[in-house]
Each structure stands twice: as structure tokens, then as C-alpha cells.
mmCIF file of C-alpha atoms in Angstrom:
data_model
loop_
_atom_site.group_PDB
_atom_site.id
_atom_site.type_symbol
_atom_site.label_atom_id
_atom_site.label_comp_id
_atom_site.label_asym_id
_atom_site.label_seq_id
_atom_site.Cartn_x
_atom_site.Cartn_y
_atom_site.Cartn_z
ATOM 1 C CA MET A 5 123.771 226.591 80.570
ATOM 2 C CA TRP A 6 125.420 229.416 82.478
ATOM 3 C CA GLU A 7 124.547 227.759 85.785
ATOM 4 C CA ALA A 8 126.320 224.567 84.688
ATOM 5 C CA LEU A 9 129.411 226.559 83.695
ATOM 6 C CA LEU A 10 129.296 228.423 86.995
ATOM 7 C CA TRP A 11 128.754 225.504 89.363
ATOM 8 C CA GLY A 12 130.453 222.763 87.320
ATOM 9 C CA PRO A 13 134.118 223.476 88.175
ATOM 10 C CA PRO A 14 133.487 223.858 91.952
ATOM 11 C CA ALA A 15 131.442 220.635 91.936
ATOM 12 C CA LEU A 16 134.243 218.768 90.133
ATOM 13 C CA LEU A 17 136.805 220.137 92.576
ATOM 14 C CA ILE A 18 134.723 219.037 95.564
ATOM 15 C CA ALA A 19 134.171 215.595 94.020
ATOM 16 C CA LEU A 20 137.909 215.297 93.379
ATOM 17 C CA PHE A 21 138.659 215.693 97.088
ATOM 18 C CA VAL A 22 135.658 213.769 98.412
ATOM 19 C CA LEU A 23 135.761 210.714 96.141
ATOM 20 C CA PRO A 24 138.855 208.568 96.739
ATOM 21 C CA VAL A 25 141.598 207.920 94.203
ATOM 22 C CA SER A 26 141.617 204.275 93.162
ATOM 23 C CA VAL A 27 145.023 202.573 92.836
ATOM 24 C CA TRP A 28 145.332 199.052 91.437
ATOM 25 C CA VAL A 29 148.549 197.041 91.032
ATOM 26 C CA ARG A 30 149.010 193.486 89.791
ATOM 27 C CA GLY A 31 152.171 191.454 89.285
ATOM 28 C CA SER A 32 152.622 187.811 88.352
ATOM 29 C CA ARG A 33 155.289 185.305 87.418
ATOM 30 C CA TRP A 34 154.397 181.686 86.763
ATOM 31 C CA ASP A 35 157.664 180.499 85.229
ATOM 32 C CA VAL A 36 160.568 179.395 87.398
ATOM 33 C CA GLY A 37 164.007 180.796 86.698
ATOM 34 C CA ALA A 38 166.111 183.905 87.029
ATOM 35 C CA LYS A 39 165.148 185.101 83.519
ATOM 36 C CA ALA A 40 161.462 184.321 83.864
ATOM 37 C CA PRO A 41 159.298 187.227 82.637
ATOM 38 C CA ILE A 42 157.339 189.206 85.194
ATOM 39 C CA GLU A 43 153.966 190.514 84.106
ATOM 40 C CA ALA A 44 153.066 193.815 85.765
ATOM 41 C CA GLU A 45 150.298 196.339 85.324
ATOM 42 C CA GLY A 46 148.606 199.021 87.341
ATOM 43 C CA SER A 47 146.210 201.917 87.166
ATOM 44 C CA VAL A 48 145.443 205.181 88.931
ATOM 45 C CA GLY A 49 141.922 206.518 88.612
ATOM 46 C CA LEU A 50 140.168 209.641 89.841
ATOM 47 C CA PHE A 51 136.527 209.775 90.916
ATOM 48 C CA LEU A 52 136.564 206.107 92.055
ATOM 49 C CA GLY A 53 138.342 205.036 88.878
ATOM 50 C CA LEU A 54 136.081 206.733 86.330
ATOM 51 C CA ILE A 55 138.991 208.447 84.586
ATOM 52 C CA GLY A 56 142.693 207.776 84.919
ATOM 53 C CA ILE A 57 145.673 206.026 83.368
ATOM 54 C CA HIS A 58 146.564 202.367 82.936
ATOM 55 C CA LEU A 59 150.170 201.161 82.775
ATOM 56 C CA ARG A 60 151.071 197.690 81.525
ATOM 57 C CA ARG A 61 154.423 196.068 80.953
ATOM 58 C CA THR A 62 154.936 194.607 77.495
ATOM 59 C CA GLU A 63 158.381 193.305 76.610
ATOM 60 C CA PRO A 64 160.554 195.260 76.199
ATOM 61 C CA ALA A 65 158.637 198.458 77.064
ATOM 62 C CA TRP A 66 155.662 199.826 79.008
ATOM 63 C CA GLU A 67 152.319 200.828 77.525
ATOM 64 C CA LEU A 68 150.327 203.766 78.874
ATOM 65 C CA THR A 69 146.647 204.015 77.965
ATOM 66 C CA PRO A 70 143.810 206.239 79.247
ATOM 67 C CA ILE A 71 140.894 205.069 81.377
ATOM 68 C CA VAL A 72 137.438 206.429 80.599
ATOM 69 C CA VAL A 73 134.325 205.399 82.554
ATOM 70 C CA GLY A 74 136.332 202.700 84.313
ATOM 71 C CA ALA A 75 137.517 200.966 81.118
ATOM 72 C CA SER A 76 141.007 201.036 79.619
ATOM 73 C CA LEU A 77 140.995 202.225 76.009
ATOM 74 C CA ARG A 78 143.171 200.687 73.311
ATOM 75 C CA ARG A 79 143.877 204.051 71.716
ATOM 76 C CA PRO A 80 145.728 206.359 72.176
ATOM 77 C CA ARG A 81 148.656 204.266 73.364
ATOM 78 C CA LEU A 82 151.985 205.586 74.585
ATOM 79 C CA ARG A 83 155.044 203.333 74.773
ATOM 80 C CA LEU A 84 157.608 204.138 77.452
ATOM 81 C CA GLY A 85 161.153 202.762 77.490
ATOM 82 C CA CYS A 86 162.432 200.916 74.448
ATOM 83 C CA GLY A 87 164.785 197.976 74.734
ATOM 84 C CA ASP A 88 166.752 198.939 71.604
ATOM 85 C CA GLY A 89 167.515 202.375 73.016
ATOM 86 C CA ALA A 90 168.696 200.839 76.261
ATOM 87 C CA LYS A 91 170.988 198.478 74.370
ATOM 88 C CA GLU A 92 172.429 201.344 72.364
ATOM 89 C CA GLY A 93 173.090 203.249 75.586
ATOM 90 C CA GLU A 94 174.843 200.230 77.064
ATOM 91 C CA GLU A 95 177.024 199.919 73.948
ATOM 92 C CA GLU A 96 177.926 203.591 74.187
ATOM 93 C CA ARG A 97 178.870 203.201 77.829
ATOM 94 C CA MET A 98 180.996 200.145 76.976
ATOM 95 C CA THR A 99 182.917 201.993 74.237
ATOM 96 C CA PRO A 100 186.411 202.727 75.540
ATOM 97 C CA VAL A 101 187.430 206.361 75.745
ATOM 98 C CA ALA A 102 191.014 207.416 75.177
ATOM 99 C CA SER A 103 192.533 208.672 78.376
ATOM 100 C CA VAL A 104 194.256 212.043 78.361
ATOM 101 C CA PRO A 105 197.526 212.135 80.314
ATOM 102 C CA GLU A 106 197.357 214.444 83.270
ATOM 103 C CA ALA A 107 199.875 217.228 83.695
ATOM 104 C CA PRO A 108 202.336 216.708 86.562
ATOM 105 C CA GLU A 109 201.502 218.635 89.679
ATOM 106 C CA ASP A 110 203.841 221.343 90.863
ATOM 107 C CA THR A 111 204.667 220.101 94.344
ATOM 108 C CA ASP A 112 206.860 223.111 95.168
ATOM 109 C CA ALA A 113 204.075 225.594 94.420
ATOM 110 C CA ALA A 114 201.579 223.543 96.389
ATOM 111 C CA ALA A 115 203.928 223.375 99.354
ATOM 112 C CA ALA A 116 204.576 227.109 99.217
ATOM 113 C CA GLU A 117 200.867 227.969 99.451
ATOM 114 C CA PRO A 118 199.806 228.546 103.061
ATOM 115 C CA GLU A 119 197.149 226.289 104.486
ATOM 116 C CA THR A 120 193.844 228.023 105.043
ATOM 117 C CA LEU A 121 192.052 227.076 108.190
ATOM 118 C CA SER A 122 188.293 226.755 107.979
ATOM 119 C CA THR A 123 186.599 229.416 110.004
ATOM 120 C CA GLY A 124 183.061 228.031 109.582
ATOM 121 C CA PRO A 125 181.036 226.625 112.458
ATOM 122 C CA ASP A 126 181.770 223.153 113.697
ATOM 123 C CA TRP A 127 179.519 220.304 112.563
ATOM 124 C CA ARG A 128 178.301 219.857 116.116
ATOM 125 C CA GLN A 129 177.161 223.443 116.217
ATOM 126 C CA ARG A 130 175.377 222.929 112.917
ATOM 127 C CA LEU A 131 173.590 219.871 114.262
ATOM 128 C CA ARG A 132 172.577 221.773 117.388
ATOM 129 C CA ARG A 133 171.288 224.641 115.272
ATOM 130 C CA ILE A 134 169.295 222.297 113.024
ATOM 131 C CA TYR A 135 167.894 220.467 116.050
ATOM 132 C CA ALA A 136 166.952 223.750 117.713
ATOM 133 C CA LEU A 137 165.088 224.843 114.586
ATOM 134 C CA THR A 138 163.283 221.540 114.016
ATOM 135 C CA ARG A 139 162.582 220.574 117.646
ATOM 136 C CA PRO A 140 159.366 222.645 117.925
ATOM 137 C CA MET A 141 157.983 220.827 114.865
ATOM 138 C CA LEU A 142 158.635 217.280 116.072
ATOM 139 C CA ALA A 143 155.223 216.904 117.712
ATOM 140 C CA PRO A 144 153.266 218.362 114.750
ATOM 141 C CA GLY A 145 155.377 216.248 112.395
ATOM 142 C CA GLY A 146 154.475 213.094 114.302
ATOM 143 C CA LYS A 147 150.782 213.984 114.103
ATOM 144 C CA LEU A 148 151.176 214.599 110.375
ATOM 145 C CA LEU A 149 152.712 211.149 109.844
ATOM 146 C CA ARG A 150 149.943 209.474 111.842
ATOM 147 C CA SER A 151 147.347 211.349 109.807
ATOM 148 C CA LEU A 152 148.978 210.341 106.518
ATOM 149 C CA LEU A 153 148.851 206.695 107.550
ATOM 150 C CA ARG A 154 145.052 206.970 107.611
ATOM 151 C CA VAL A 155 144.990 208.405 104.096
ATOM 152 C CA VAL A 156 145.464 205.020 102.399
ATOM 153 C CA ALA A 157 142.660 202.489 102.774
ATOM 154 C CA ILE A 158 143.345 198.893 101.774
ATOM 155 C CA ARG A 159 140.415 197.588 99.757
ATOM 156 C CA ARG A 160 141.848 194.244 98.735
ATOM 157 C CA VAL A 161 145.103 192.303 98.868
ATOM 158 C CA GLN A 162 145.127 188.959 97.137
ATOM 159 C CA ALA A 163 148.047 186.622 96.544
ATOM 160 C CA VAL A 164 147.934 183.221 94.881
ATOM 161 C CA GLY A 165 151.017 181.149 94.300
ATOM 162 C CA VAL A 166 153.167 178.105 94.799
ATOM 163 C CA VAL A 167 156.268 177.889 97.002
ATOM 164 C CA GLY A 168 158.905 175.181 96.806
ATOM 165 C CA LEU A 169 162.031 175.073 98.985
ATOM 166 C CA GLU A 170 165.165 173.012 98.523
ATOM 167 C CA ASP A 171 164.231 170.612 101.313
ATOM 168 C CA PRO A 172 160.694 169.128 101.077
ATOM 169 C CA ALA A 173 160.580 168.990 104.871
ATOM 170 C CA ASP A 174 161.167 172.748 105.054
ATOM 171 C CA THR A 175 158.420 173.248 102.470
ATOM 172 C CA GLY A 176 155.988 171.279 104.612
ATOM 173 C CA ARG A 177 156.886 173.182 107.788
ATOM 174 C CA ALA A 178 156.573 176.535 105.999
ATOM 175 C CA ALA A 179 153.150 175.536 104.679
ATOM 176 C CA ALA A 180 152.012 174.519 108.171
ATOM 177 C CA VAL A 181 153.171 177.836 109.680
ATOM 178 C CA PHE A 182 151.488 179.803 106.904
ATOM 179 C CA HIS A 183 148.161 178.038 107.314
ATOM 180 C CA ALA A 184 148.330 178.709 111.059
ATOM 181 C CA LEU A 185 148.958 182.442 110.488
ATOM 182 C CA ARG A 186 146.345 182.632 107.763
ATOM 183 C CA LEU A 187 143.538 182.753 110.316
ATOM 184 C CA ALA A 188 144.893 186.025 111.764
ATOM 185 C CA LEU A 189 144.790 187.896 108.449
ATOM 186 C CA PRO A 190 142.179 190.641 107.943
ATOM 187 C CA ARG A 191 139.095 189.892 105.893
ATOM 188 C CA ARG A 192 140.292 192.008 102.953
ATOM 189 C CA VAL A 193 143.628 190.178 102.757
ATOM 190 C CA LYS A 194 143.460 186.805 101.033
ATOM 191 C CA ILE A 195 146.627 184.781 100.562
ATOM 192 C CA ASP A 196 146.607 181.285 99.110
ATOM 193 C CA LEU A 197 150.026 179.636 98.852
ATOM 194 C CA ALA A 198 150.334 175.971 97.986
ATOM 195 C CA PRO A 199 153.461 173.903 98.720
ATOM 196 C CA ASP A 200 155.407 172.343 95.874
ATOM 197 C CA PHE A 201 157.528 169.376 96.951
ATOM 198 C CA VAL A 202 158.928 168.698 93.460
ATOM 199 C CA GLN A 203 159.968 171.985 91.867
ATOM 200 C CA ILE A 204 162.049 174.626 93.647
ATOM 201 C CA GLY A 205 161.021 178.241 93.293
ATOM 202 C CA THR A 206 158.283 180.760 93.983
ATOM 203 C CA ARG A 207 155.669 181.660 91.414
ATOM 204 C CA GLY A 208 152.278 183.233 91.571
ATOM 205 C CA GLU A 209 150.287 186.443 91.330
ATOM 206 C CA VAL A 210 149.788 189.415 93.670
ATOM 207 C CA GLU A 211 146.997 191.965 93.353
ATOM 208 C CA ILE A 212 146.583 195.096 95.492
ATOM 209 C CA ARG A 213 143.764 197.634 95.394
ATOM 210 C CA LEU A 214 143.960 200.843 97.456
ATOM 211 C CA HIS A 215 141.890 203.968 97.970
ATOM 212 C CA ILE A 216 143.600 207.299 98.680
ATOM 213 C CA ARG A 217 141.470 210.067 100.132
ATOM 214 C CA LEU A 218 142.736 213.485 99.064
ATOM 215 C CA TRP A 219 140.635 215.407 101.574
ATOM 216 C CA ARG A 220 142.470 213.710 104.428
ATOM 217 C CA ILE A 221 145.797 214.746 102.910
ATOM 218 C CA LEU A 222 144.554 218.319 102.637
ATOM 219 C CA THR A 223 143.265 218.456 106.216
ATOM 220 C CA ALA A 224 146.483 216.890 107.561
ATOM 221 C CA LEU A 225 148.606 219.474 105.748
ATOM 222 C CA LEU A 226 146.393 222.325 106.952
ATOM 223 C CA HIS A 227 146.645 221.114 110.556
ATOM 224 C CA PHE A 228 150.419 220.831 110.220
ATOM 225 C CA ALA A 229 150.692 224.354 108.785
ATOM 226 C CA ALA A 230 148.460 225.787 111.520
ATOM 227 C CA ALA A 231 150.464 224.006 114.226
ATOM 228 C CA GLY A 232 153.707 225.279 112.729
ATOM 229 C CA LEU A 233 152.445 228.867 112.640
ATOM 230 C CA TRP A 234 151.267 228.564 116.245
ATOM 231 C CA VAL A 235 154.580 227.123 117.476
ATOM 232 C CA PHE A 236 156.817 229.627 115.735
ATOM 233 C CA GLY A 237 154.495 232.506 116.607
ATOM 234 C CA ARG A 238 154.674 231.544 120.268
ATOM 235 C CA ILE A 239 158.479 231.401 120.068
ATOM 236 C CA LYS A 240 158.642 234.860 118.509
ATOM 237 C CA VAL A 241 156.298 236.300 121.143
ATOM 238 C CA SER A 242 158.341 234.810 124.000
ATOM 239 C CA GLU A 243 161.563 236.226 122.512
ATOM 240 C CA GLN A 244 159.968 239.660 122.203
ATOM 241 C CA MET A 245 158.759 239.501 125.820
ATOM 242 C CA ARG A 246 162.314 238.747 126.981
ATOM 243 C CA ARG A 247 163.608 241.765 125.102
ATOM 244 C CA TRP A 248 161.011 244.030 126.734
ATOM 245 C CA ARG A 249 161.954 242.756 130.179
ATOM 246 C CA TRP A 250 165.588 243.651 129.599
ATOM 247 C CA LEU A 251 164.548 247.125 128.515
#
């Protein structure tokens, strides 16, 4: 019992960083029109989706439910954003407010006051100072961005829909170009768009599943911090060496 209490929290912390965070997003609209409803839902799960939260759009609000053992529970349910409250806020914003007349300005007093010249540094000097401070961190910052790009792993991207343009000839040419580019897509990206020569509009469904690895974020931030300490430490040492030479 005591061993489980002792080694349980460190094991959970290690599993949190080792196992990826699962992110799933789905959006669909099958009706044509500007006011057509858009169905959207998504989830974020820790430990490969064992526990997390599930967010689903239900007109006119959003529903937030917990995820336990990979399944979304019906209870407890939290509703976010109510349409009635939004309408009341719009009505309050539309209510006219009586304007208060402003007092006339005393032009003589304003003219009598002497103009104060700004003695602060010029904006060019500020830009040079900012650039001088951030220039040593440009290389580590670039490495950090490249490392963060490897944090997200695309597990699946799937899109199914129908596309119809105003001119049926343009619809046919777009379908031909898409089918030619479809062969160059990665294996985990599947897109199936069918042409519609009768009805104008785009409708369909898009589903994206990602994995985010927290340990890569942690290692990238640690490398960036170590590089920053090394760069600024080297600058301080070189400045101190110059001072000793002058002495």
C-alpha cells in the first residue's frame, strides 16, 4: 500500500510526459446556405485518450463532458455560452445612451501652456536596443521552433464532401486537378471530394486526429533555456574581460 502511494505519483508523471496527448476534431456541414448549421465537436485526452474532456456544439451552446477510459460520459454535463444571454447583451449594446455635452475647451489656456519636448530615446534607438538584446537568441529561437514542429504528429486527416462551382466546366476542371494531386497525399491523409454539377456550394465533413508529445516540448524548452544561459553567460564574460583589459 505504501509502495503504491510512494511510486504512484512519479509513475503517473512519467506516463503523462511519455504517452502522447490525443487531440480529435470533427466538423461537418451538409446543408447548403449561409445559415446552414455547422456541427463541430472535439476532444483532448491524456494518456492516449484514457481521460480527458469532450466538447460538442449543440445549438445554441456548447456541451462539455468528461472522458473516462476513452468514452465520453453523459453526466456531468457543462453548458458553455447561451444564446439568450448573447441576445440580451446585443440588446443592451443596441440601447441608445444619452450623450453628455462636453465642456468647451479653453483655447487661451492651452495656447499659453509651453510645449514639452519629449526627451526619451528615438524609436530607432529603441529598435536597435531590442535587436541587440534579442539577436543572440535568434539561433536558439529558430531551433526551438523547429523542435516544436516535431511535437505534433498527424495520425489521421480525413475529408469527405461535395463541391459545386457556378460553372459546371470549372467544377469538372477542379475535380480533375484534385484527383491528379490526390496521389501525392500522404498515407494518413484521405480526402474524397465529389463534383456536383447541379447544386452550387461546398458541403462535407472534416476529421483530424493529432498526437502531441509533451516530453518533446519539455526537452525543447530545456535546450532553449540552456542555450540562452550559455549565450548570455558568454556575453557577460566577454564584457568582463574587456573591462579587465582596460584596467
